[in-house]
Short mmCIF file of C-alpha atoms in Angstrom, two decimals:
data_model
loop_
_atom_site.label_atom_id
_atom_site.label_comp_id
_atom_site.label_asym_id
_atom_site.label_seq_id
_atom_site.Cartn_x
_atom_site.Cartn_y
_atom_site.Cartn_z
CA UNK A 1037 198.94 156.97 13.41
CA UNK A 1038 201.47 154.28 12.52
CA UNK A 1039 199.61 153.58 9.27
CA UNK A 1040 199.86 157.27 8.28
CA UNK A 1041 203.58 157.24 9.10
CA UNK A 1042 204.06 154.12 6.98
CA UNK A 1043 202.14 155.70 4.09
CA UNK A 1044 204.54 158.66 4.22
CA UNK A 1045 207.54 156.28 4.18
CA UNK A 1046 206.03 154.37 1.24
CA UNK A 1047 205.53 157.62 -0.74
CA UNK A 1048 201.90 156.82 -1.55
CA UNK A 1049 199.99 159.25 -3.76
CA UNK A 1050 196.54 159.04 -2.14
CA UNK A 1051 195.58 158.06 1.40
CA UNK A 1052 191.99 157.18 2.39
CA UNK A 1053 190.80 157.10 6.00
CA UNK A 1054 187.29 155.68 6.31
CA UNK A 1055 187.34 156.01 10.08
CA UNK A 1056 186.95 158.64 12.76
CA UNK A 1057 185.53 159.71 16.08
CA UNK A 1058 182.89 162.18 17.27
CA UNK A 1059 185.27 164.90 18.47
CA UNK A 1060 184.87 168.06 16.40
CA UNK A 1061 188.30 169.57 16.87
CA UNK A 1062 191.16 170.44 14.50
CA UNK A 1063 193.97 169.72 16.95
CA UNK A 1064 193.63 166.01 17.70
CA UNK A 1065 196.82 164.03 16.97
CA UNK A 1066 195.32 162.09 14.06
CA UNK A 1067 194.13 165.32 12.37
CA UNK A 1068 197.58 166.88 12.79
CA UNK A 1069 199.21 163.71 11.43
CA UNK A 1070 196.97 163.86 8.36
CA UNK A 1071 197.95 167.49 7.76
CA UNK A 1072 201.60 166.42 7.98
CA UNK A 1073 200.98 163.72 5.36
CA UNK A 1074 199.62 166.40 3.01
CA UNK A 1075 202.75 168.50 3.66
CA UNK A 1076 204.74 165.46 2.47
CA UNK A 1077 202.87 165.44 -0.86
CA UNK A 1078 200.12 162.90 -0.12
CA UNK A 1079 196.49 163.58 -1.02
CA UNK A 1080 194.65 162.73 2.21
CA UNK A 1081 190.94 161.83 2.08
CA UNK A 1082 188.88 161.35 5.26
CA UNK A 1083 185.27 160.40 5.99
CA UNK A 1084 183.44 163.23 7.74
CA UNK A 1085 181.52 160.84 10.02
CA UNK A 1086 178.02 159.43 10.44
CA UNK A 1087 176.71 161.58 13.31
CA UNK A 1088 174.43 163.92 11.32
CA UNK A 1089 172.16 165.69 10.74
CA UNK A 1090 173.06 168.25 13.42
CA UNK A 1091 175.73 170.90 12.98
CA UNK A 1092 179.17 170.56 14.65
CA UNK A 1093 179.10 166.78 14.20
CA UNK A 1094 182.00 166.27 11.76
CA UNK A 1095 184.67 164.30 13.61
CA UNK A 1096 188.44 163.92 13.55
CA UNK A 1097 190.31 163.20 11.26
CA UNK A 1098 187.65 164.72 8.99
CA UNK A 1099 188.44 168.01 10.73
CA UNK A 1100 192.01 168.12 9.35
CA UNK A 1101 192.35 171.42 7.47
CA UNK A 1102 194.52 170.12 4.63
CA UNK A 1103 192.68 166.83 4.09
CA UNK A 1104 189.67 166.37 1.83
CA UNK A 1105 186.76 165.65 4.16
CA UNK A 1106 183.90 163.76 2.50
CA UNK A 1107 180.20 163.73 3.28
CA UNK A 1108 177.65 161.26 1.89
CA UNK A 1109 175.04 161.94 -0.78
CA UNK A 1110 172.46 159.60 -2.28
CA UNK A 1111 172.73 158.10 -5.75
CA UNK A 1112 169.50 157.50 -7.65
CA UNK A 1113 167.36 155.52 -5.21
CA UNK A 1114 163.80 154.69 -4.30
CA UNK A 1115 163.70 156.02 -0.74
CA UNK A 1116 161.09 154.85 1.81
CA UNK A 1117 159.41 157.71 3.65
CA UNK A 1118 156.91 157.75 6.48
CA UNK A 1119 153.91 160.02 7.01
CA UNK A 1120 152.45 159.90 10.52
CA UNK A 1121 148.71 160.52 10.88
CA UNK A 1122 148.12 164.15 11.80
CA UNK A 1123 151.60 165.15 10.66
CA UNK A 1124 151.96 166.15 7.02
CA UNK A 1125 155.74 166.11 7.07
CA UNK A 1126 157.35 163.22 5.21
CA UNK A 1127 160.01 161.46 7.30
CA UNK A 1128 162.90 159.87 5.44
CA UNK A 1129 163.80 156.36 6.58
CA UNK A 1130 167.39 155.08 6.63
CA UNK A 1131 167.39 151.43 5.46
CA UNK A 1132 170.00 149.38 7.28
CA UNK A 1133 172.75 147.56 5.43
CA UNK A 1134 171.57 143.97 4.92
CA UNK A 1135 167.90 144.97 4.98
CA UNK A 1136 165.47 143.51 2.50
CA UNK A 1137 164.51 146.10 -0.11
CA UNK A 1138 161.70 148.37 1.04
CA UNK A 1139 158.73 147.80 -1.27
CA UNK A 1140 155.94 148.77 1.12
CA UNK A 1141 153.96 151.58 -0.52
CA UNK A 1142 150.73 151.78 1.45
CA UNK A 1143 149.10 152.54 4.78
CA UNK A 1144 149.97 150.12 7.58
CA UNK A 1145 149.73 149.93 11.36
CA UNK A 1146 152.74 150.29 13.65
CA UNK A 1147 153.06 148.35 16.92
CA UNK A 1148 155.38 149.03 19.83
CA UNK A 1149 157.98 146.26 19.94
CA UNK A 1150 159.88 147.39 23.03
CA UNK A 1151 163.55 146.41 22.77
CA UNK A 1152 162.84 143.75 20.16
CA UNK A 1153 163.04 140.77 22.49
CA UNK A 1154 160.72 137.86 21.75
CA UNK A 1155 158.50 138.70 24.73
CA UNK A 1156 158.12 142.30 23.45
CA UNK A 1157 156.71 141.36 20.04
CA UNK A 1158 153.34 139.75 20.77
CA UNK A 1159 151.35 142.39 18.82
CA UNK A 1160 153.46 143.05 15.69
CA UNK A 1161 152.02 140.47 13.29
CA UNK A 1162 151.27 142.04 9.88
CA UNK A 1163 152.42 145.43 11.23
CA UNK A 1164 155.58 147.50 11.35
CA UNK A 1165 157.47 146.77 14.57
CA UNK A 1166 158.72 149.93 16.30
CA UNK A 1167 161.76 148.91 18.35
CA UNK A 1168 164.08 150.90 20.60
CA UNK A 1169 167.83 150.65 20.11
CA UNK A 1170 169.79 148.84 22.84
CA UNK A 1171 169.81 145.58 24.78
CA UNK A 1172 170.39 143.20 21.86
CA UNK A 1173 171.83 143.49 18.36
CA UNK A 1174 170.00 145.00 15.39
CA UNK A 1175 170.10 141.59 13.72
CA UNK A 1176 168.50 139.84 16.69
CA UNK A 1177 165.78 142.50 16.94
CA UNK A 1178 164.97 142.18 13.24
CA UNK A 1179 165.03 138.37 13.29
CA UNK A 1180 162.70 138.27 16.30
CA UNK A 1181 160.30 140.65 14.54
CA UNK A 1182 160.41 138.54 11.39
CA UNK A 1183 159.68 135.40 13.42
CA UNK A 1184 156.74 137.23 15.06
CA UNK A 1185 155.20 138.00 11.65
CA UNK A 1186 156.07 141.70 11.33
CA UNK A 1187 156.06 143.25 7.84
CA UNK A 1188 158.94 145.66 8.56
CA UNK A 1189 161.09 146.98 11.40
CA UNK A 1190 161.83 150.55 12.50
CA UNK A 1191 164.61 150.87 15.10
CA UNK A 1192 164.76 154.27 16.79
CA UNK A 1193 167.77 155.70 18.58
CA UNK A 1194 168.19 155.59 22.36
CA UNK A 1195 169.93 158.98 22.37
CA UNK A 1196 169.43 162.29 20.61
CA UNK A 1197 169.70 162.23 16.81
CA UNK A 1198 169.75 159.55 14.15
CA UNK A 1199 172.15 156.73 13.35
CA UNK A 1200 172.99 154.23 10.64
CA UNK A 1201 173.00 150.52 11.33
CA UNK A 1202 174.27 147.32 9.77
CA UNK A 1203 172.76 143.86 10.05
CA UNK A 1204 175.21 141.03 10.58
CA UNK A 1205 173.63 139.11 7.73
CA UNK A 1206 170.97 139.78 5.08
CA UNK A 1207 167.46 139.21 6.45
CA UNK A 1208 164.13 138.75 4.70
CA UNK A 1209 162.50 141.81 6.25
CA UNK A 1210 162.87 145.56 5.58
CA UNK A 1211 164.73 147.29 8.44
CA UNK A 1212 165.36 151.03 8.85
CA UNK A 1213 166.59 153.42 11.53
CA UNK A 1214 164.90 156.52 12.95
CA UNK A 1215 166.08 159.45 15.09
CA UNK A 1216 165.05 159.23 18.74
CA UNK A 1217 162.56 162.10 18.48
CA UNK A 1218 160.66 160.43 15.60
CA UNK A 1219 160.60 157.10 17.41
CA UNK A 1220 159.18 158.71 20.54
CA UNK A 1221 156.61 160.58 18.43
CA UNK A 1222 155.47 157.30 16.87
CA UNK A 1223 155.35 155.59 20.26
CA UNK A 1224 153.18 158.42 21.59
CA UNK A 1225 150.80 158.06 18.65
CA UNK A 1226 150.50 154.32 19.28
CA UNK A 1227 149.67 154.94 22.95
CA UNK A 1228 146.90 157.33 21.84
CA UNK A 1229 145.45 154.68 19.53
CA UNK A 1230 146.66 156.36 16.33
CA UNK A 1231 148.86 153.57 15.01
CA UNK A 1232 148.36 154.01 11.26
CA UNK A 1233 151.15 155.42 9.08
CA UNK A 1234 151.64 155.81 5.36
CA UNK A 1235 154.80 154.41 3.76
CA UNK A 1236 155.69 155.99 0.41
CA UNK A 1237 158.52 155.26 -1.99
CA UNK A 1238 159.98 158.36 -3.63
CA UNK A 1239 162.74 158.67 -6.18
CA UNK A 1240 165.67 160.62 -4.81
CA UNK A 1241 169.04 161.62 -6.20
CA UNK A 1242 171.78 163.94 -5.03
CA UNK A 1243 170.40 164.58 -1.57
CA UNK A 1244 172.54 164.78 1.51
CA UNK A 1245 172.28 161.62 3.62
CA UNK A 1246 170.70 162.42 6.97
CA UNK A 1247 173.48 160.58 8.80
CA UNK A 1248 176.25 162.53 7.06
CA UNK A 1249 178.11 164.63 9.65
CA UNK A 1250 177.92 168.39 9.31
CA UNK A 1251 180.41 171.12 10.13
CA UNK A 1252 181.71 173.62 10.70
CA UNK A 1253 184.88 172.88 12.68
CA UNK A 1254 185.27 174.37 16.14
CA UNK A 1255 188.18 176.71 16.68
CA UNK A 1256 189.20 177.10 13.03
CA UNK A 1257 185.58 177.90 12.03
CA UNK A 1258 186.14 176.29 8.64
CA UNK A 1259 183.88 174.47 6.22
CA UNK A 1260 183.84 170.68 6.54
CA UNK A 1261 183.04 168.43 4.77
CA UNK A 1262 184.83 169.74 1.67
CA UNK A 1263 182.79 167.72 -0.85
CA UNK A 1264 180.19 164.97 -0.92
CA UNK A 1265 180.02 161.72 -2.90
CA UNK A 1266 177.60 158.77 -3.09
CA UNK A 1267 177.51 156.98 0.26
CA UNK A 1268 174.07 155.33 0.41
CA UNK A 1269 173.22 151.84 -0.90
CA UNK A 1270 176.76 151.25 -2.18
CA UNK A 1271 177.38 147.67 -3.34
CA UNK A 1272 180.60 146.84 -1.52
CA UNK A 1273 182.60 143.76 -0.62
CA UNK A 1274 182.23 141.73 2.55
CA UNK A 1275 183.95 138.44 3.42
CA UNK A 1276 182.62 135.91 0.94
CA UNK A 1277 180.47 138.23 -1.12
CA UNK A 1278 178.86 141.65 -1.46
CA UNK A 1279 176.45 143.80 0.52
CA UNK A 1280 174.78 147.17 0.06
CA UNK A 1281 176.42 149.43 2.64
CA UNK A 1282 176.15 153.08 3.56
CA UNK A 1283 178.11 155.73 5.40
CA UNK A 1284 180.70 158.39 4.73
CA UNK A 1285 183.13 155.45 4.77
CA UNK A 1286 181.51 154.45 1.48
CA UNK A 1287 181.67 158.02 0.11
CA UNK A 1288 185.33 158.70 0.91
CA UNK A 1289 186.73 155.92 -1.34
CA UNK A 1290 184.86 157.44 -4.30
CA UNK A 1291 186.78 160.67 -3.70
CA UNK A 1292 190.08 158.85 -3.14
CA UNK A 1293 189.61 157.15 -6.50
CA UNK A 1294 188.78 160.49 -8.13
CA UNK A 1295 191.99 161.96 -6.67
CA UNK A 1296 193.97 159.07 -8.14
CA UNK A 1297 192.50 159.78 -11.59
CA UNK A 1298 193.37 163.49 -11.31
CA UNK A 1299 196.89 162.58 -10.16
CA UNK A 1300 197.25 160.24 -13.13
CA UNK A 1301 196.17 162.99 -15.54
CA UNK A 1302 198.28 165.66 -13.81
CA UNK A 1303 201.19 163.95 -12.02
CA UNK A 1304 202.84 167.28 -11.16
CA UNK A 1305 199.80 168.69 -9.33
CA UNK A 1306 200.11 169.17 -5.57
CA UNK A 1307 197.56 167.87 -3.02
CA UNK A 1308 196.21 171.43 -2.71
CA UNK A 1309 195.74 171.66 -6.49
CA UNK A 1310 193.98 168.29 -6.64
CA UNK A 1311 191.70 169.35 -3.79
CA UNK A 1312 190.98 172.62 -5.60
CA UNK A 1313 190.15 170.81 -8.84
CA UNK A 1314 187.54 168.70 -7.02
CA UNK A 1315 186.02 171.58 -5.07
CA UNK A 1316 186.10 174.21 -7.85
CA UNK A 1317 184.16 171.88 -10.18
CA UNK A 1318 181.78 170.29 -7.63
CA UNK A 1319 178.05 170.76 -8.12
CA UNK A 1320 176.00 172.05 -5.16
CA UNK A 1321 173.14 169.79 -4.13
CA UNK A 1322 169.71 170.97 -2.99
CA UNK A 1323 167.28 170.17 -0.17
CA UNK A 1324 164.44 171.47 -2.30
CA UNK A 1325 164.28 172.97 -5.76
CA UNK A 1326 165.39 176.43 -4.63
CA UNK A 1327 167.16 175.69 -1.34
CA UNK A 1328 170.71 174.32 -1.45
CA UNK A 1329 172.25 172.65 1.57
CA UNK A 1330 174.47 174.94 3.62
CA UNK A 1331 178.14 175.05 2.72
CA UNK A 1332 179.09 173.55 6.09
CA UNK A 1333 176.78 170.61 5.32
CA UNK A 1334 177.95 169.78 1.80
CA UNK A 1335 181.14 171.77 1.26
CA UNK A 1336 181.49 172.68 -2.41
CA UNK A 1337 178.96 169.99 -3.41
CA UNK A 1338 179.03 166.61 -5.17
CA UNK A 1339 182.21 165.81 -7.05
CA UNK A 1340 182.24 165.87 -10.85
CA UNK A 1341 185.25 163.75 -11.81
CA UNK A 1342 185.45 164.54 -15.53
CA UNK A 1343 185.19 168.28 -14.92
CA UNK A 1344 187.85 168.06 -12.19
CA UNK A 1345 190.30 166.28 -14.50
CA UNK A 1346 189.68 168.92 -17.18
CA UNK A 1347 189.86 171.94 -14.83
CA UNK A 1348 191.52 174.91 -16.55
CA UNK A 1349 191.63 177.22 -13.52
CA UNK A 1350 192.37 176.44 -9.88
CA UNK A 1351 191.35 178.66 -6.96
CA UNK A 1352 193.10 178.04 -3.62
CA UNK A 1353 192.05 177.80 -0.89
CA UNK A 1354 188.96 176.21 -2.38
CA UNK A 1355 186.79 177.30 0.55
CA UNK A 1356 187.17 180.55 2.47
CA UNK A 1357 187.11 181.03 6.23
CA UNK A 1358 186.93 184.61 7.42
CA UNK A 1359 187.11 183.59 11.07
CA UNK A 1360 185.18 185.07 13.98
CA UNK A 1361 183.73 188.58 14.20
CA UNK A 1362 182.86 189.91 17.67
CA UNK A 1363 180.61 192.73 18.84
CA UNK A 1364 183.54 194.27 20.74
CA UNK A 1365 185.44 194.76 17.49
CA UNK A 1366 182.88 196.47 15.25
CA UNK A 1367 184.31 197.49 11.92
CA UNK A 1368 187.00 194.82 12.11
CA UNK A 1369 188.06 193.72 8.62
CA UNK A 1370 189.20 190.20 7.80
CA UNK A 1371 191.19 189.45 4.65
CA UNK A 1372 191.60 186.14 2.81
CA UNK A 1373 194.25 185.77 0.12
CA UNK A 1374 193.27 183.71 -2.92
CA UNK A 1375 195.79 182.07 -5.24
CA UNK A 1376 194.36 181.71 -8.75
CA UNK A 1377 196.16 179.62 -11.39
CA UNK A 1378 195.53 179.38 -15.12
CA UNK A 1379 196.25 175.74 -15.96
CA UNK A 1380 195.08 176.02 -19.57
CA UNK A 1381 196.99 176.74 -22.76
CA UNK A 1382 195.12 179.99 -23.44
CA UNK A 1383 194.74 183.40 -21.83
CA UNK A 1384 191.74 183.58 -19.48
CA UNK A 1385 189.79 186.55 -18.13
CA UNK A 1386 188.73 186.57 -14.46
CA UNK A 1387 186.00 188.68 -12.84
CA UNK A 1388 184.34 188.39 -9.41
CA UNK A 1389 180.59 188.82 -9.14
CA UNK A 1390 179.79 191.42 -6.50
CA UNK A 1391 177.25 190.11 -3.92
CA UNK A 1392 174.05 192.04 -3.31
CA UNK A 1393 174.39 194.87 -0.80
CA UNK A 1394 173.44 193.82 2.76
CA UNK A 1395 173.26 195.99 5.87
CA UNK A 1396 176.14 195.22 8.20
CA UNK A 1397 178.22 193.55 5.49
CA UNK A 1398 180.94 195.15 3.35
CA UNK A 1399 182.92 193.27 0.70
CA UNK A 1400 185.98 194.38 -1.21
CA UNK A 1401 186.96 192.45 -4.32
CA UNK A 1402 189.86 192.89 -6.76
CA UNK A 1403 189.27 194.34 -10.20
CA UNK A 1404 188.97 192.06 -13.21
CA UNK A 1405 192.23 190.66 -14.56
CA UNK A 1406 193.66 188.23 -17.11
CA UNK A 1407 196.13 185.38 -16.71
CA UNK A 1408 198.34 183.91 -19.40
CA UNK A 1409 198.81 180.14 -19.67
CA UNK A 1410 200.38 178.73 -16.47
CA UNK A 1411 200.34 182.18 -14.86
CA UNK A 1412 199.15 182.62 -11.28
CA UNK A 1413 198.04 185.59 -9.19
CA UNK A 1414 197.36 186.28 -5.51
CA UNK A 1415 194.28 188.43 -4.90
CA UNK A 1416 192.82 189.64 -1.58
CA UNK A 1417 189.14 189.48 -0.60
CA UNK A 1418 188.19 191.71 2.33
CA UNK A 1419 185.09 191.33 4.51
CA UNK A 1420 183.84 193.66 7.27
CA UNK A 1421 180.87 192.61 9.43
CA UNK A 1422 178.74 194.26 12.10
CA UNK A 1423 177.74 191.24 14.27
CA UNK A 1424 174.94 193.20 15.96
CA UNK A 1425 172.87 193.17 12.75
CA UNK A 1426 172.73 189.38 12.40
CA UNK A 1427 170.90 186.80 14.52
CA UNK A 1428 172.48 183.60 13.24
CA UNK A 1429 175.95 182.95 14.57
CA UNK A 1430 177.04 180.90 11.55
CA UNK A 1431 177.00 182.82 8.27
CA UNK A 1432 177.91 181.23 4.96
CA UNK A 1433 177.46 181.53 1.22
CA UNK A 1434 179.29 181.36 -2.10
CA UNK A 1435 181.51 183.77 -3.99
CA UNK A 1436 181.30 183.43 -7.75
CA UNK A 1437 184.25 183.97 -10.06
CA UNK A 1438 183.54 184.20 -13.78
CA UNK A 1439 186.31 182.66 -15.88
CA UNK A 1440 185.54 183.48 -19.52
CA UNK A 1441 182.27 181.60 -20.16
CA UNK A 1442 182.42 179.44 -17.00
CA UNK A 1443 181.86 180.16 -13.31
CA UNK A 1444 183.78 178.88 -10.31
CA UNK A 1445 181.76 178.81 -7.06
CA UNK A 1446 183.81 179.26 -3.88
CA UNK A 1447 182.06 178.50 -0.55
CA UNK A 1448 182.79 180.79 2.38
CA UNK A 1449 181.97 180.94 6.09
CA UNK A 1450 182.38 183.20 9.10
CA UNK A 1451 181.01 183.09 12.64
CA UNK A 1452 179.78 185.77 15.03
CA UNK A 1453 180.73 186.18 18.69
CA UNK A 1454 180.73 182.77 20.44
CA UNK A 1455 178.90 180.20 18.26
CA UNK A 1456 176.66 177.55 19.80
CA UNK A 1457 179.01 174.60 19.41
CA UNK A 1458 178.83 171.78 22.00
CA UNK A 1459 180.96 172.84 24.97
CA UNK A 1460 182.11 169.31 25.81
CA UNK A 1461 182.85 166.22 23.70
CA UNK A 1462 184.48 162.80 23.73
CA UNK A 1463 184.49 161.73 27.39
CA UNK A 1464 186.37 158.51 28.16
CA UNK A 1465 187.01 156.84 31.53
CA UNK A 1466 189.06 153.76 32.35
CA UNK A 1467 192.18 152.30 33.91
CA UNK A 1468 195.11 154.64 34.42
CA UNK A 1469 198.63 154.08 33.16
CA UNK A 1470 199.92 153.77 36.74
CA UNK A 1471 198.78 150.97 39.08
CA UNK A 1472 196.04 152.02 41.46
CA UNK A 1473 194.73 154.84 39.28
CA UNK A 1474 191.86 155.65 36.98
CA UNK A 1475 192.12 158.04 34.06
CA UNK A 1476 189.65 160.24 32.25
CA UNK A 1477 189.91 162.20 29.02
CA UNK A 1478 187.55 164.81 27.62
CA UNK A 1479 187.66 167.42 24.87
CA UNK A 1480 186.74 171.08 25.44
CA UNK A 1481 186.48 172.74 21.99
CA UNK A 1482 186.57 176.29 23.34
CA UNK A 1483 187.80 175.78 26.87
CA UNK A 1484 185.43 176.21 29.81
CA UNK A 1485 184.65 178.82 32.42
CA UNK A 1486 183.35 175.98 34.58
CA UNK A 1487 183.84 172.22 34.19
CA UNK A 1488 182.90 169.20 36.24
CA UNK A 1489 182.21 165.48 36.32
CA UNK A 1490 179.29 164.93 38.71
CA UNK A 1491 178.43 161.40 39.86
CA UNK A 1492 174.90 160.18 40.59
CA UNK A 1493 173.31 156.95 41.73
CA UNK A 1494 171.88 155.49 38.48
CA UNK A 1495 168.88 154.03 40.35
CA UNK A 1496 167.56 157.07 42.21
CA UNK A 1497 169.72 159.85 40.65
CA UNK A 1498 170.99 161.06 44.04
CA UNK A 1499 174.13 163.17 43.84
CA UNK A 1500 177.20 161.28 45.10
CA UNK A 1501 179.97 163.82 44.57
CA UNK A 1502 182.40 165.05 41.94
CA UNK A 1503 184.95 162.94 40.15
CA UNK A 1504 186.70 166.19 39.23
CA UNK A 1505 185.93 169.88 38.65
CA UNK A 1506 187.67 173.06 37.60
CA UNK A 1507 187.38 176.64 36.35
CA UNK A 1508 188.81 178.58 33.43
CA UNK A 1509 190.18 175.58 31.57
CA UNK A 1510 191.98 176.03 28.25
CA UNK A 1511 190.59 174.55 25.05
CA UNK A 1512 191.71 171.13 23.88
CA UNK A 1513 192.08 167.69 25.41
CA UNK A 1514 191.84 167.46 29.20
CA UNK A 1515 193.50 164.36 30.68
CA UNK A 1516 193.90 163.40 34.32
CA UNK A 1517 194.84 160.38 36.40
CA UNK A 1518 193.14 159.96 39.78
CA UNK A 1519 194.27 157.59 42.54
CA UNK A 1520 191.71 154.99 43.56
CA UNK A 1521 191.70 156.09 47.22
CA UNK A 1522 190.54 159.57 46.13
CA UNK A 1523 187.50 158.16 44.32
CA UNK A 1524 184.03 157.42 45.72
CA UNK A 1525 183.22 153.93 46.97
CA UNK A 1526 183.17 151.22 44.38
CA UNK A 1527 180.10 150.82 42.23
CA UNK A 1528 178.39 151.92 39.05
CA UNK A 1529 177.68 155.64 38.67
CA UNK A 1530 175.87 157.88 36.24
CA UNK A 1531 178.50 160.45 35.27
CA UNK A 1532 177.33 163.87 34.08
CA UNK A 1533 180.25 165.64 32.39
CA UNK A 1534 179.45 169.33 31.94
CA UNK A 1535 181.14 172.47 30.66
CA UNK A 1536 179.99 176.10 30.66
CA UNK A 1537 181.17 178.95 28.47
CA UNK A 1538 179.66 182.24 27.26
CA UNK A 1539 176.24 181.55 28.75
CA UNK A 1540 175.88 178.04 27.36
CA UNK A 1541 176.20 174.72 29.18
CA UNK A 1542 176.41 171.28 27.59
CA UNK A 1543 176.83 167.88 29.17
CA UNK A 1544 177.46 164.22 28.42
CA UNK A 1545 175.81 161.46 30.45
CA UNK A 1546 177.32 157.99 30.65
CA UNK A 1547 177.72 155.18 33.15
CA UNK A 1548 181.13 154.45 34.67
CA UNK A 1549 182.36 151.65 36.94
CA UNK A 1550 184.70 152.24 39.89
CA UNK A 1551 186.40 149.36 41.72
CA UNK A 1552 188.32 150.34 44.88
CA UNK A 1553 191.27 148.11 44.30
CA UNK A 1554 194.11 148.21 41.83
CA UNK A 1555 192.26 148.61 38.50
#
């Protein structure tokens, strides 16, 4: 926060934040501060986070509406993939930073390496060591496997989803991460005696990194990230040298640099215009030949710096959010106002392409029009939706605007009824500000009809009571200080933090420590 305030005082042109948390909410203080920086004329760029590939994983400050949130794509790479016997699907591996280059391109056995301790690795020689995350560092796990004669290391997550990892130093063994479900699948195959896998190297370019956090944003129901940029196998600096690193923290600086180039070419352009130039000229990237990633996964697409600098027309906002449609308000119409600017030195003709007719969906677009050089125009786009005719609660797509011989693609999104976002996020527990108290903090993206923090014995899972509970809580951050004498007896507890709303319940499990004296 203080760094953002100092950047405003210093009148910087571009601000990059390669940091964040896992709370998908637009109203956290750091997100609001970043919006304020944009209001002061600063182009703010933020990493979207590394919690993908699930939806609703983009974290603050990447949730800031006015900032440019950046996801990670792959440059041209040889990507290691895994095919498990009896499963035709190819599984993409995520090489860790500091890993030896993956050159295995053959069938090989996998052995269970436990937590990667020396005593766990007696059977990994000349095999791939499958190791569970936790207990010791990634570097120690990999070094132990190397010392035990393993050919490669796969570290799978100890919680749902995937992750990216970094080795503390370069090691002479290939190391990659896996989502928990793939690791458990492999472990099950090993237990059945089917330990053989096929490692293939495939050329890949302009794919979305599996770790790249996806949107949309809770509450505002907007598209995030806004764009993607290369964030895998990026040769970056470390103390005393260089290392290939990955993450949206590697992608965001590419975009910050692109913004600086646009600002240099067009010093009078506002942050909104620079953001529009990047998004209006971005190129969508594809999962497969005919299937692009969703707009809330990639935003407008991968940035094209030269095209952005040369942009002749700017459409703002550069992604459209039509909000939430509910079954109780059938026939409700939502309107978004577009501001279109002709930045060229010639008259340009503008015409919207009308989407194909779809039951339950009615669009209304403005008629074709022309703009003289440096002229601008506000035009409304109206959407009416019958939520009862659609199963998916997140609906997205692209509106295409023909500008003479070129086309501007504008991503849009809307949600139906109460989307299936996680009902609870970001639990933290520790010492209170006042002596003799503990304090917890948790984020409820949509509020909660019922909320609680249940405590269990971590050894036998017996219920020990509630740390706190409540009903009909408002959305946002929930904070509370609790006096020590109101807490259960001292000890370590498994805390299950849960929230219910609109027929869905989500929870977070974590261990907490209570000491019945002044904390």
